[in-house]
Coordinates of C-alpha atoms and ligand atoms in Angstrom, one line a residue:
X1 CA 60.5 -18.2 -27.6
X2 CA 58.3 -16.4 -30.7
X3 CA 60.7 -16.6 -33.7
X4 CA 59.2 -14.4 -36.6
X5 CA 58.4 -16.1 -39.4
X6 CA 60.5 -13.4 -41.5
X7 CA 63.7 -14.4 -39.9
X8 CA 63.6 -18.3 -40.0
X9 CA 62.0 -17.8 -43.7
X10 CA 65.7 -15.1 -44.5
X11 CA 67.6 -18.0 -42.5
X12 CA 66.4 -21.2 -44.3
X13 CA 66.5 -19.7 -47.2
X14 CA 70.6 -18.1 -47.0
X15 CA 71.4 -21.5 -45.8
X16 CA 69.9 -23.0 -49.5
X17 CA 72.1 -21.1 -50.9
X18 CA 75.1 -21.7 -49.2
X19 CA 74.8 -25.0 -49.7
X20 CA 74.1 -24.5 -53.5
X21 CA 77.3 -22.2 -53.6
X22 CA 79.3 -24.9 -51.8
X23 CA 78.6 -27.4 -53.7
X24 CA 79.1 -25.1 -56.9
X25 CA 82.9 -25.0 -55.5
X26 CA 83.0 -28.7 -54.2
X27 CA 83.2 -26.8 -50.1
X28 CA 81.6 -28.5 -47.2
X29 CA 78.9 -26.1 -46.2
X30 CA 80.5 -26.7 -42.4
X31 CA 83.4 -24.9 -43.6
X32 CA 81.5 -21.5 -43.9
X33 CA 80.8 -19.7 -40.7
X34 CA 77.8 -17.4 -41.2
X35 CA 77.9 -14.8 -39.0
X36 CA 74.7 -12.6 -38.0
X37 CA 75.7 -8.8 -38.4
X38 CA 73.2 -7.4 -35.6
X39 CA 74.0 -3.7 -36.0
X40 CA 71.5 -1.6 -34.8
X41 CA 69.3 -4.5 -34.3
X42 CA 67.8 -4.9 -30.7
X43 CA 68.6 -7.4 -28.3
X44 CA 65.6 -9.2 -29.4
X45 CA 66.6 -9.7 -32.5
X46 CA 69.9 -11.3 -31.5
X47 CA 67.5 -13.5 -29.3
X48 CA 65.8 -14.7 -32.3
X49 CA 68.5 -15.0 -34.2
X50 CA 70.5 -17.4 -31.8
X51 CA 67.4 -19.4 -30.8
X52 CA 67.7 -20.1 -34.5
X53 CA 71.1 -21.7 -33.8
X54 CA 73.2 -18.6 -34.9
X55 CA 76.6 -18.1 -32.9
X56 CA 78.4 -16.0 -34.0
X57 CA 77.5 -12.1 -34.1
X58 CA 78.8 -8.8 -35.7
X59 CA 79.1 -5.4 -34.4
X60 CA 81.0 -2.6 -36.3
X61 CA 80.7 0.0 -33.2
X62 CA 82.4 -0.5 -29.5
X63 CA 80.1 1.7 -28.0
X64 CA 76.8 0.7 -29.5
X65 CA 78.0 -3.5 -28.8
X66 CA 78.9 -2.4 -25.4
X67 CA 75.1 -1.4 -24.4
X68 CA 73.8 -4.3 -26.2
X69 CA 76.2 -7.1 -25.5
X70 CA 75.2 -7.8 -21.9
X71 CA 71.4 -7.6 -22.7
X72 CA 71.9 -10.3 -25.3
X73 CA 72.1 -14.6 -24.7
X74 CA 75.0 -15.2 -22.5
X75 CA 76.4 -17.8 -25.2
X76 CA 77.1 -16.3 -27.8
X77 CA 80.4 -15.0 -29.7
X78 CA 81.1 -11.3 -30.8
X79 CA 83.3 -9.5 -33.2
X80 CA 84.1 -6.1 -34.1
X81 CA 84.2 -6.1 -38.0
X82 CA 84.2 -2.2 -38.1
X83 CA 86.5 0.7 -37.7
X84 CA 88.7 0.7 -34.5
X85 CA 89.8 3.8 -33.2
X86 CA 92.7 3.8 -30.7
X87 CA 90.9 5.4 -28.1
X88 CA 88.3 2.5 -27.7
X89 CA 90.6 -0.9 -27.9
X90 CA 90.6 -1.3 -24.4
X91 CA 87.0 -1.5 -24.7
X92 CA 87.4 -3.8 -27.3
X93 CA 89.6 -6.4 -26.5
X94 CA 86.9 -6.6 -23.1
X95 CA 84.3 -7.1 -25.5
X96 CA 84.8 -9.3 -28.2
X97 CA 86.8 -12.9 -29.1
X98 CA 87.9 -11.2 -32.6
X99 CA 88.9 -8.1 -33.6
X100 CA 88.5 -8.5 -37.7
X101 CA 88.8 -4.5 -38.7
X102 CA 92.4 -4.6 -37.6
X103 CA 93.1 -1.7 -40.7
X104 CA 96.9 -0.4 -39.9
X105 CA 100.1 -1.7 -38.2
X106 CA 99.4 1.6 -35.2
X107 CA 96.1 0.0 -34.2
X108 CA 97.2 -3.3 -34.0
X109 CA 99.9 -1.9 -31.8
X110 CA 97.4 -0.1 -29.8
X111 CA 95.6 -3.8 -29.4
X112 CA 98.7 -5.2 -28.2
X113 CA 99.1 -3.1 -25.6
X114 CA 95.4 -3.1 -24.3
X115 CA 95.9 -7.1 -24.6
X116 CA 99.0 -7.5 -22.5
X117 CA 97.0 -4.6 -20.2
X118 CA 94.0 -6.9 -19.4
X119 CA 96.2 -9.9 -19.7
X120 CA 94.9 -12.0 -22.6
X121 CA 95.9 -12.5 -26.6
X122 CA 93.2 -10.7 -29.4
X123 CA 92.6 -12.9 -32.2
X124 CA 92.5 -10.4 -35.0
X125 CA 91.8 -10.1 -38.6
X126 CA 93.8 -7.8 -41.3
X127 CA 91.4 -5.8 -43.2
X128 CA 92.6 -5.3 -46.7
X129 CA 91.6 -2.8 -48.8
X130 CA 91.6 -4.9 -52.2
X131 CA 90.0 -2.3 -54.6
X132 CA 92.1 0.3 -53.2
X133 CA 88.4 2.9 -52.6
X134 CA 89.7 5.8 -51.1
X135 CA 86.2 5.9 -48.9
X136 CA 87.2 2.5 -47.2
X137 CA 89.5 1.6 -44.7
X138 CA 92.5 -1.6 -44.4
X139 CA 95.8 -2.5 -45.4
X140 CA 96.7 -1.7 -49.0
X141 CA 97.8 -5.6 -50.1
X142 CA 101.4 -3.6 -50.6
X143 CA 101.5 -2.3 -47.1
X144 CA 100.0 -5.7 -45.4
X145 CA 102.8 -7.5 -47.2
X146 CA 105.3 -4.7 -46.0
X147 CA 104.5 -5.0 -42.7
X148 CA 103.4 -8.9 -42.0
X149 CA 106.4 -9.6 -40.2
X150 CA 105.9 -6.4 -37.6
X151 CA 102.7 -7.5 -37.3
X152 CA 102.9 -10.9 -36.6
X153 CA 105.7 -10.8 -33.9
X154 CA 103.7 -8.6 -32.2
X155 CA 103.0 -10.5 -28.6
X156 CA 99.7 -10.2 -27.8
X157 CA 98.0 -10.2 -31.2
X158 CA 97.6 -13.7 -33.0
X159 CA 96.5 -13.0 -36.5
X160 CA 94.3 -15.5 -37.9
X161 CA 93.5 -14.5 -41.5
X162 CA 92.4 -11.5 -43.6
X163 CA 89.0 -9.6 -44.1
X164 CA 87.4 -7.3 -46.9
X165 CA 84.6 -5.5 -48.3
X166 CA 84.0 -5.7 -52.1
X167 CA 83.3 -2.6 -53.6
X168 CA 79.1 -2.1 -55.0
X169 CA 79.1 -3.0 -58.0
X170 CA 76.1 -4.2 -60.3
X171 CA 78.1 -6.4 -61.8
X172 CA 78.8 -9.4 -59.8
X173 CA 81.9 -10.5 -61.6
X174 CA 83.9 -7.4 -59.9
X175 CA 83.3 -8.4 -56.4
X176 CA 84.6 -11.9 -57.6
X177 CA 87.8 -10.2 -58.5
X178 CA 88.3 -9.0 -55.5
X179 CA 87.6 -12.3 -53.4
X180 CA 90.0 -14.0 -55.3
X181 CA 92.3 -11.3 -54.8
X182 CA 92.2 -11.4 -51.1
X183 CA 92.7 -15.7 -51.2
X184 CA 95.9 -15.1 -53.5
X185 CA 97.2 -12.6 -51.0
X186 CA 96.0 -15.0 -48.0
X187 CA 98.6 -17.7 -49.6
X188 CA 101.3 -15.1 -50.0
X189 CA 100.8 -14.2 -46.3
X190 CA 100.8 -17.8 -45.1
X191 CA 104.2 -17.9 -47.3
X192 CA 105.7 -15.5 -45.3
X193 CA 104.7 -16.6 -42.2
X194 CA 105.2 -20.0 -42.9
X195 CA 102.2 -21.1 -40.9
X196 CA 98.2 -21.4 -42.0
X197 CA 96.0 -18.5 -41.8
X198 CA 92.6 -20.2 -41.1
X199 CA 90.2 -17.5 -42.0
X200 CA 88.9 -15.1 -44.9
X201 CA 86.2 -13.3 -43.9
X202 CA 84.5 -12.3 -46.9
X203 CA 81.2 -11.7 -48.4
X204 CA 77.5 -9.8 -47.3
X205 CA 74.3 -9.9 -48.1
X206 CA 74.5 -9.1 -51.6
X207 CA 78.1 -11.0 -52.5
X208 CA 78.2 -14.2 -50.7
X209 CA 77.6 -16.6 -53.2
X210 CA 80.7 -15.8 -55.5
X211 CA 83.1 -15.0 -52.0
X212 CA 82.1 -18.9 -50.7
X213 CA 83.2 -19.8 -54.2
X214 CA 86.2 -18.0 -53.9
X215 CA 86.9 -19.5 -50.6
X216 CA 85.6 -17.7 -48.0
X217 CA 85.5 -19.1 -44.6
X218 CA 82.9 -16.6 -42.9
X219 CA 79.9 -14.7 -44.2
X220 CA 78.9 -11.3 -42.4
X221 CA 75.3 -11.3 -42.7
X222 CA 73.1 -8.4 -41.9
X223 CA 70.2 -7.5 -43.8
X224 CA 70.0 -10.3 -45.7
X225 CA 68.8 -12.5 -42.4
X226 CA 67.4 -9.3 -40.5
X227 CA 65.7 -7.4 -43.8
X228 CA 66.9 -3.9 -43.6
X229 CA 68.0 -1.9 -40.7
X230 CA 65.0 0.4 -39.6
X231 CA 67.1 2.9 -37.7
X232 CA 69.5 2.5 -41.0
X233 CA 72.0 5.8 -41.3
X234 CA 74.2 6.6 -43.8
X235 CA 76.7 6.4 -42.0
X236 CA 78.4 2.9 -41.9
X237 CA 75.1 1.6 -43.4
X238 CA 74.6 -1.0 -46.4
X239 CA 76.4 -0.9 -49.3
X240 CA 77.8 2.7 -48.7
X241 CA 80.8 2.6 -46.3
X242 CA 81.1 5.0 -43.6
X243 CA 82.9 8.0 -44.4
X244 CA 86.8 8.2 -43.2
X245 CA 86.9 9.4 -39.6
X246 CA 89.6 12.2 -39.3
Ligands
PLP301 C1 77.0 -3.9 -42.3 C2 78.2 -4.8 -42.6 C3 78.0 -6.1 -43.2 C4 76.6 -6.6 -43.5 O1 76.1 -6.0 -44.6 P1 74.7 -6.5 -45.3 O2 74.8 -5.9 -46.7 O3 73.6 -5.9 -44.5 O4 74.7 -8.0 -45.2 C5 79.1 -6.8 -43.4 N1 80.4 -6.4 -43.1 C6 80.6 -5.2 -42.6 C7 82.0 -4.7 -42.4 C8 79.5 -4.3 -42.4 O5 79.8 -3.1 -41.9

């Protein structure tokens, strides 16, 4: 297989410093999962990108993952780490081992019942809206708290840890805040529950370094291994979240 050189080069060089942030915060670098985020990136890309020993992949639309999945490396693990709406879980819970944009207690309901449909149990993350941005999606910490109980006893949904997006800022102390926000709520969910939560998903190209130091457990990846998205939009693009869908 041809691997450009601009995709090993973007990959040796994240991995440098995810060691260097790991050690940093005395982690094993094996406890971070990075995970490529192949959004509008071809099928040949993904190629590359596993031939390079990435698994795990990230998609944040059902129907653009559902052209692509089946034209990608057999092997390989997918998750949806964008906006779900109800009319597309069945779709989803087809498609991908994790569902990590789980953003309200209706759509994990919804999930459910696609689950117990096409007989098998979603692994889901919560999506938390830390920061509170009225342009991003998730859980309010308040409401997550609220409703963590409801959540958790539904059947066919096995929650296995919480998910954000910082807000931009220049300044890289704010997305810090928020990191360590979403591990002190991560504890206070694992209180109530009474059982681990194994992961945090936190952390892109431009933040990763201070969410692994925070304790993040997964990395989502895109331009920062891929260089940026030719067919970029605005919308759900970069650093500028996708408008609300009514
Ligand atoms: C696009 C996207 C990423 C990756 O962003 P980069 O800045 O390109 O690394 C991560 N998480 C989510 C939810 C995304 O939509």
């Amino acid at each position: 297989m041809v691997v450009s050189m601009g995709l090993e080069a973007n990959l040796r060089g994240l991995q440098e410093r995810i060691g260097n942030a790991c050690r940093r915060a005395g982690r094993d670098p094996e406890s971070v999962t990075l995970m490529a985020v192949s959004k509008y990136q071809p099928p040949e890309a993904v190629a590359e990108a596993a031939g390079l020993g990435i698994k795990v992949f990230g998609e944040n639309k059902v129907q653009e993952a559902k052209a692509k999945i089946g034209r990608c490396p057999g092997s390989l693990r997918w998750q949806l780490i964008g906006h779900l709406q109800s009319n597309k879980c069945r779709d989803a819970v087809q498609l991908f081992e994790m569902i990590q944009s789980v953003d309200s207690l209706s759509l994990a309901r919804e999930i459910d019942k696609c689950a117990q449909k096409a007989a098998k149990t979603m692994a889901v993350l919560l999506e938390v809206n830390v920061a509170g941005e009225s342009t991003k999606f998730g859980f309010s910490p308040e409401a997550l708290v609220a409703e963590l109980e409801t959540l958790n006893a539904l059947p066919r949904v096995e929650i296995h840890g919480l998910m954000t997006m910082a807000p931009w800022s220049p300044d890289p102390e704010r997305p810090r805040a928020v990191f360590r926000e979403l591990r002190k709520l991560k504890e206070r969910c694992e209180e109530i529950l009474g059982a681990p939560l194994s992961e945090l998903s936190m952390g892109m190209s431009g933040d990763f370094e201070s969410a692994i130091e925070e304790g993040s457990t997964l990395i989502r990846i895109g331009t920062g291994l891929f260089g940026s998205r030719s067919a970029d939009r605005r919308e759900g693009a970069g650093k500028e979240p996708a408008p609300k869908e009514l």
